């Protein structure tokens, strides 16, 4: 039996649930388990994909960070989890499209695989935007350009929690209180198939994205400069 089967048997939803396993079950099914006590001053580093549990043996300060070293393995796992979250309709803490465009704009990547993967993600993102844009224009829907301001956060759909990048489908929940709500295209069309009452905001010009895409080239490693 594998860990997935164990999780299944325990009726745990892996993405949202929490589970304190019976160690004997894990030992009995041959799942490798490392168990140890973290002493003061110890740092425990857990690799991506490692299922883990922490229990305090006394009073303690509980400090944990999620870190994402920028390498191809990390990036691939992050994308896979992002997509899996999307399938399962669970919100991704890391808005990968937003992050990928930011990386392309601000960081020099020297690793070939990482560069290739990010570039591929940007291309898919641009393709999606262009197709969606063309459909909107063809149907006569007005798109209003509204440039991003500094430190503006990434957006998520109010209904399904999917990341919404560049083309935002905005409704005003109450006209008097001026609260605006962002939706993805699918959820916006569920409200109104013709998108009446929905304002489509565009946060980047397509030329701007193309320019970021083209300027994002593989950098030379420091040793070869
Ligand atoms: Zn949605």
Tab-separated table of C-alpha atoms and ligand atoms in Angstrom:
chain	number	residue	atom	x	y	z
A	1	UNK	CA	0.000	0.000	0.000
A	2	UNK	CA	1.216	3.502	-0.724
A	3	UNK	CA	0.681	6.721	1.181
A	4	UNK	CA	-2.145	7.769	-1.146
A	5	UNK	CA	-4.012	4.573	-0.282
A	6	UNK	CA	-3.390	5.278	3.410
A	7	UNK	CA	-4.791	8.784	3.012
A	8	UNK	CA	-7.749	7.360	1.129
A	9	UNK	CA	-8.428	4.760	3.774
A	10	UNK	CA	-8.286	7.471	6.457
A	11	UNK	CA	-10.776	9.442	4.321
A	12	UNK	CA	-8.527	12.481	4.301
A	13	UNK	CA	-8.815	15.176	1.672
A	14	UNK	CA	-5.153	15.648	0.926
A	15	UNK	CA	-5.455	19.282	-0.203
A	16	UNK	CA	-7.593	20.669	2.596
A	17	UNK	CA	-7.790	18.116	5.386
A	18	UNK	CA	-5.453	17.371	8.245
A	19	UNK	CA	-4.411	13.933	9.390
A	20	UNK	CA	-2.545	12.510	12.319
A	21	UNK	CA	-1.615	9.033	11.137
A	22	UNK	CA	-1.330	5.906	13.234
A	23	UNK	CA	2.385	5.230	12.955
A	24	UNK	CA	1.874	1.470	13.157
A	25	UNK	CA	-0.275	1.665	10.007
A	26	UNK	CA	2.595	3.342	8.178
A	27	UNK	CA	5.216	0.902	9.534
A	28	UNK	CA	2.916	-2.019	8.683
A	29	UNK	CA	2.543	-0.919	5.067
A	30	UNK	CA	6.242	-0.268	4.506
A	31	UNK	CA	5.993	3.507	4.191
A	32	UNK	CA	9.317	5.000	5.319
A	33	UNK	CA	8.899	7.237	8.350
A	34	UNK	CA	11.561	9.362	10.023
A	35	UNK	CA	10.724	10.479	13.536
A	36	UNK	CA	12.952	12.691	15.637
A	37	UNK	CA	12.981	15.449	18.235
A	38	UNK	CA	14.029	18.904	17.081
A	39	UNK	CA	16.375	20.436	19.679
A	40	UNK	CA	16.734	24.183	20.300
A	41	UNK	CA	18.788	25.664	17.483
A	42	UNK	CA	18.001	22.828	15.070
A	43	UNK	CA	16.687	23.682	11.654
A	44	UNK	CA	14.680	20.997	9.880
A	45	UNK	CA	14.644	21.196	6.096
A	46	UNK	CA	11.953	19.170	4.355
A	47	UNK	CA	12.068	18.686	0.631
A	48	UNK	CA	9.147	19.316	-1.697
A	49	UNK	CA	6.520	16.597	-1.650
A	50	UNK	CA	7.380	15.290	1.820
A	51	UNK	CA	4.276	14.641	3.914
A	52	UNK	CA	5.079	15.683	7.476
A	53	UNK	CA	3.620	16.235	10.926
A	54	UNK	CA	4.909	18.304	13.825
A	55	UNK	CA	3.988	17.945	17.482
A	56	UNK	CA	5.264	20.040	20.378
A	57	UNK	CA	6.777	18.131	23.301
A	58	UNK	CA	6.615	21.206	25.561
A	59	UNK	CA	6.300	24.955	25.362
A	60	UNK	CA	7.782	26.243	22.155
A	61	UNK	CA	7.690	28.898	19.490
A	62	UNK	CA	6.548	27.311	16.277
A	63	UNK	CA	8.294	28.909	13.304
A	64	UNK	CA	8.042	27.541	9.787
A	65	UNK	CA	8.723	28.978	6.357
A	66	UNK	CA	7.738	27.798	2.934
A	67	UNK	CA	10.695	28.410	0.667
A	68	UNK	CA	10.925	28.154	-3.092
A	69	UNK	CA	14.470	28.027	-4.418
A	70	UNK	CA	14.286	28.998	-8.075
A	71	UNK	CA	15.343	25.839	-9.869
A	72	UNK	CA	13.632	23.686	-12.471
A	73	UNK	CA	12.554	20.971	-10.022
A	74	UNK	CA	10.904	23.474	-7.708
A	75	UNK	CA	9.269	25.351	-10.564
A	76	UNK	CA	7.879	22.196	-12.127
A	77	UNK	CA	6.460	20.950	-8.823
A	78	UNK	CA	4.957	24.377	-8.137
A	79	UNK	CA	3.242	24.389	-11.539
A	80	UNK	CA	1.954	20.841	-11.129
A	81	UNK	CA	0.495	21.665	-7.736
A	82	UNK	CA	-0.979	24.884	-9.124
A	83	UNK	CA	-2.732	22.947	-11.865
A	84	UNK	CA	-3.880	20.207	-9.506
A	85	UNK	CA	-5.348	22.865	-7.198
A	86	UNK	CA	-7.185	24.275	-10.183
A	87	UNK	CA	-8.659	20.865	-11.055
A	88	UNK	CA	-9.721	20.387	-7.431
A	89	UNK	CA	-10.952	23.979	-7.124
A	90	UNK	CA	-8.625	24.759	-4.244
A	91	UNK	CA	-6.976	28.161	-4.051
A	92	UNK	CA	-3.252	28.240	-4.847
A	93	UNK	CA	-1.326	30.281	-2.307
A	94	UNK	CA	1.247	31.044	-4.991
A	95	UNK	CA	-0.243	32.788	-8.054
A	96	UNK	CA	2.066	31.084	-10.545
A	97	UNK	CA	1.162	33.136	-13.631
A	98	UNK	CA	1.738	36.406	-11.788
A	99	UNK	CA	4.964	35.052	-10.278
A	100	UNK	CA	6.248	33.747	-13.616
A	101	UNK	CA	5.766	37.126	-15.320
A	102	UNK	CA	7.442	38.830	-12.365
A	103	UNK	CA	10.377	36.448	-12.531
A	104	UNK	CA	10.741	37.104	-16.271
A	105	UNK	CA	10.694	40.848	-15.674
A	106	UNK	CA	13.079	41.027	-12.747
A	107	UNK	CA	15.336	37.977	-12.446
A	108	UNK	CA	18.149	36.697	-14.608
A	109	UNK	CA	17.822	32.945	-15.059
A	110	UNK	CA	20.971	31.015	-15.903
A	111	UNK	CA	19.550	27.496	-15.749
A	112	UNK	CA	18.426	26.214	-19.155
A	113	UNK	CA	15.570	23.978	-17.916
A	114	UNK	CA	14.138	26.594	-15.563
A	115	UNK	CA	14.284	29.200	-18.315
A	116	UNK	CA	12.576	26.862	-20.778
A	117	UNK	CA	9.751	26.050	-18.371
A	118	UNK	CA	9.086	29.667	-17.411
A	119	UNK	CA	9.148	30.713	-21.046
A	120	UNK	CA	6.643	27.965	-21.874
A	121	UNK	CA	4.354	29.109	-19.070
A	122	UNK	CA	4.502	32.720	-20.330
A	123	UNK	CA	3.698	31.587	-23.852
A	124	UNK	CA	0.636	29.640	-22.665
A	125	UNK	CA	-0.440	32.646	-20.631
A	126	UNK	CA	-0.125	35.001	-23.633
A	127	UNK	CA	-1.943	32.535	-25.874
A	128	UNK	CA	-4.819	32.289	-23.407
A	129	UNK	CA	-5.044	36.072	-23.127
A	130	UNK	CA	-4.936	36.591	-26.892
A	131	UNK	CA	-7.653	34.003	-27.610
A	132	UNK	CA	-9.870	35.374	-24.865
A	133	UNK	CA	-9.261	38.926	-25.999
A	134	UNK	CA	-10.117	38.134	-29.616
A	135	UNK	CA	-13.365	36.447	-28.529
A	136	UNK	CA	-14.375	39.438	-26.432
A	137	UNK	CA	-13.613	41.915	-29.190
A	138	UNK	CA	-15.429	39.774	-31.784
A	139	UNK	CA	-18.517	39.706	-29.591
A	140	UNK	CA	-18.388	43.482	-29.250
A	141	UNK	CA	-17.446	43.519	-25.569
A	142	UNK	CA	-15.540	46.610	-24.551
A	143	UNK	CA	-12.199	46.047	-22.820
A	144	UNK	CA	-11.005	48.842	-20.548
A	145	UNK	CA	-7.293	49.215	-20.053
A	146	UNK	CA	-6.331	49.885	-16.473
A	147	UNK	CA	-2.618	49.704	-15.800
A	148	UNK	CA	-1.461	47.999	-12.627
A	149	UNK	CA	-0.281	50.143	-9.748
A	150	UNK	CA	2.767	49.382	-7.644
A	151	UNK	CA	2.396	46.430	-5.268
A	152	UNK	CA	-1.019	45.585	-6.652
A	153	UNK	CA	-1.730	42.016	-5.591
A	154	UNK	CA	-2.488	39.048	-7.826
A	155	UNK	CA	-6.189	38.425	-8.324
A	156	UNK	CA	-8.261	35.358	-7.696
A	157	UNK	CA	-11.802	34.616	-8.837
A	158	UNK	CA	-14.297	35.411	-6.112
A	159	UNK	CA	-16.237	32.196	-6.846
A	160	UNK	CA	-13.816	29.455	-7.833
A	161	UNK	CA	-10.522	30.812	-6.430
A	162	UNK	CA	-8.661	30.381	-9.717
A	163	UNK	CA	-5.951	32.967	-10.386
A	164	UNK	CA	-7.170	35.688	-12.762
A	165	UNK	CA	-4.355	37.337	-14.687
A	166	UNK	CA	-4.486	40.411	-16.927
A	167	UNK	CA	-8.124	40.221	-18.069
A	168	UNK	CA	-10.322	40.759	-15.016
A	169	UNK	CA	-14.091	40.293	-15.118
A	170	UNK	CA	-15.333	42.805	-12.600
A	171	UNK	CA	-18.781	43.357	-11.144
A	172	UNK	CA	-19.868	45.937	-8.672
A	173	UNK	CA	-21.561	44.176	-5.768
A	174	UNK	CA	-23.320	47.227	-4.438
A	175	UNK	CA	-23.308	50.451	-6.369
A	176	UNK	CA	-23.475	52.612	-3.258
A	177	UNK	CA	-20.551	51.024	-1.395
A	178	UNK	CA	-18.398	50.814	-4.495
A	179	UNK	CA	-17.030	47.352	-3.840
A	180	UNK	CA	-15.677	45.620	-6.882
A	181	UNK	CA	-15.436	41.887	-7.233
A	182	UNK	CA	-13.133	40.021	-9.614
A	183	UNK	CA	-14.289	36.878	-11.392
A	184	UNK	CA	-12.779	34.515	-13.926
A	185	UNK	CA	-14.427	34.364	-17.354
A	186	UNK	CA	-16.315	31.124	-16.627
A	187	UNK	CA	-17.817	32.370	-13.379
A	188	UNK	CA	-18.638	35.755	-14.912
A	189	UNK	CA	-20.516	33.995	-17.737
A	190	UNK	CA	-22.411	31.848	-15.232
A	191	UNK	CA	-23.790	35.090	-13.811
A	192	UNK	CA	-24.447	36.567	-17.198
A	193	UNK	CA	-23.745	34.633	-20.431
A	194	UNK	CA	-23.493	37.870	-22.416
A	195	UNK	CA	-21.406	39.574	-19.730
A	196	UNK	CA	-23.887	42.373	-19.255
A	197	UNK	CA	-23.137	44.212	-16.045
A	198	UNK	CA	-19.579	42.896	-16.169
A	199	UNK	CA	-16.669	45.250	-16.820
A	200	UNK	CA	-13.637	43.678	-18.456
A	201	UNK	CA	-10.409	45.267	-17.279
A	202	UNK	CA	-7.092	44.679	-18.984
A	203	UNK	CA	-4.020	45.215	-16.841
A	204	UNK	CA	-1.268	44.814	-19.446
A	205	UNK	CA	-1.060	45.719	-23.098
A	206	UNK	CA	-0.366	42.606	-25.144
A	207	UNK	CA	2.698	44.437	-26.574
A	208	UNK	CA	3.950	44.872	-23.030
A	209	UNK	CA	3.698	41.137	-22.373
A	210	UNK	CA	5.340	40.363	-25.726
A	211	UNK	CA	8.185	42.671	-24.863
A	212	UNK	CA	8.714	41.022	-21.446
A	213	UNK	CA	8.568	37.637	-23.166
A	214	UNK	CA	11.140	38.607	-25.805
A	215	UNK	CA	13.490	40.246	-23.288
A	216	UNK	CA	13.453	37.182	-21.064
A	217	UNK	CA	16.501	35.433	-22.440
A	218	UNK	CA	18.748	32.861	-20.858
A	219	UNK	CA	21.440	34.692	-18.872
A	220	UNK	CA	25.049	33.585	-18.785
A	221	UNK	CA	26.176	32.005	-15.512
A	222	UNK	CA	28.398	34.352	-13.412
A	223	UNK	CA	31.491	32.182	-14.016
A	224	UNK	CA	31.367	32.678	-17.784
A	225	UNK	CA	30.977	36.444	-17.724
B	1	LIG	ZN1	-14.134	31.469	-11.336
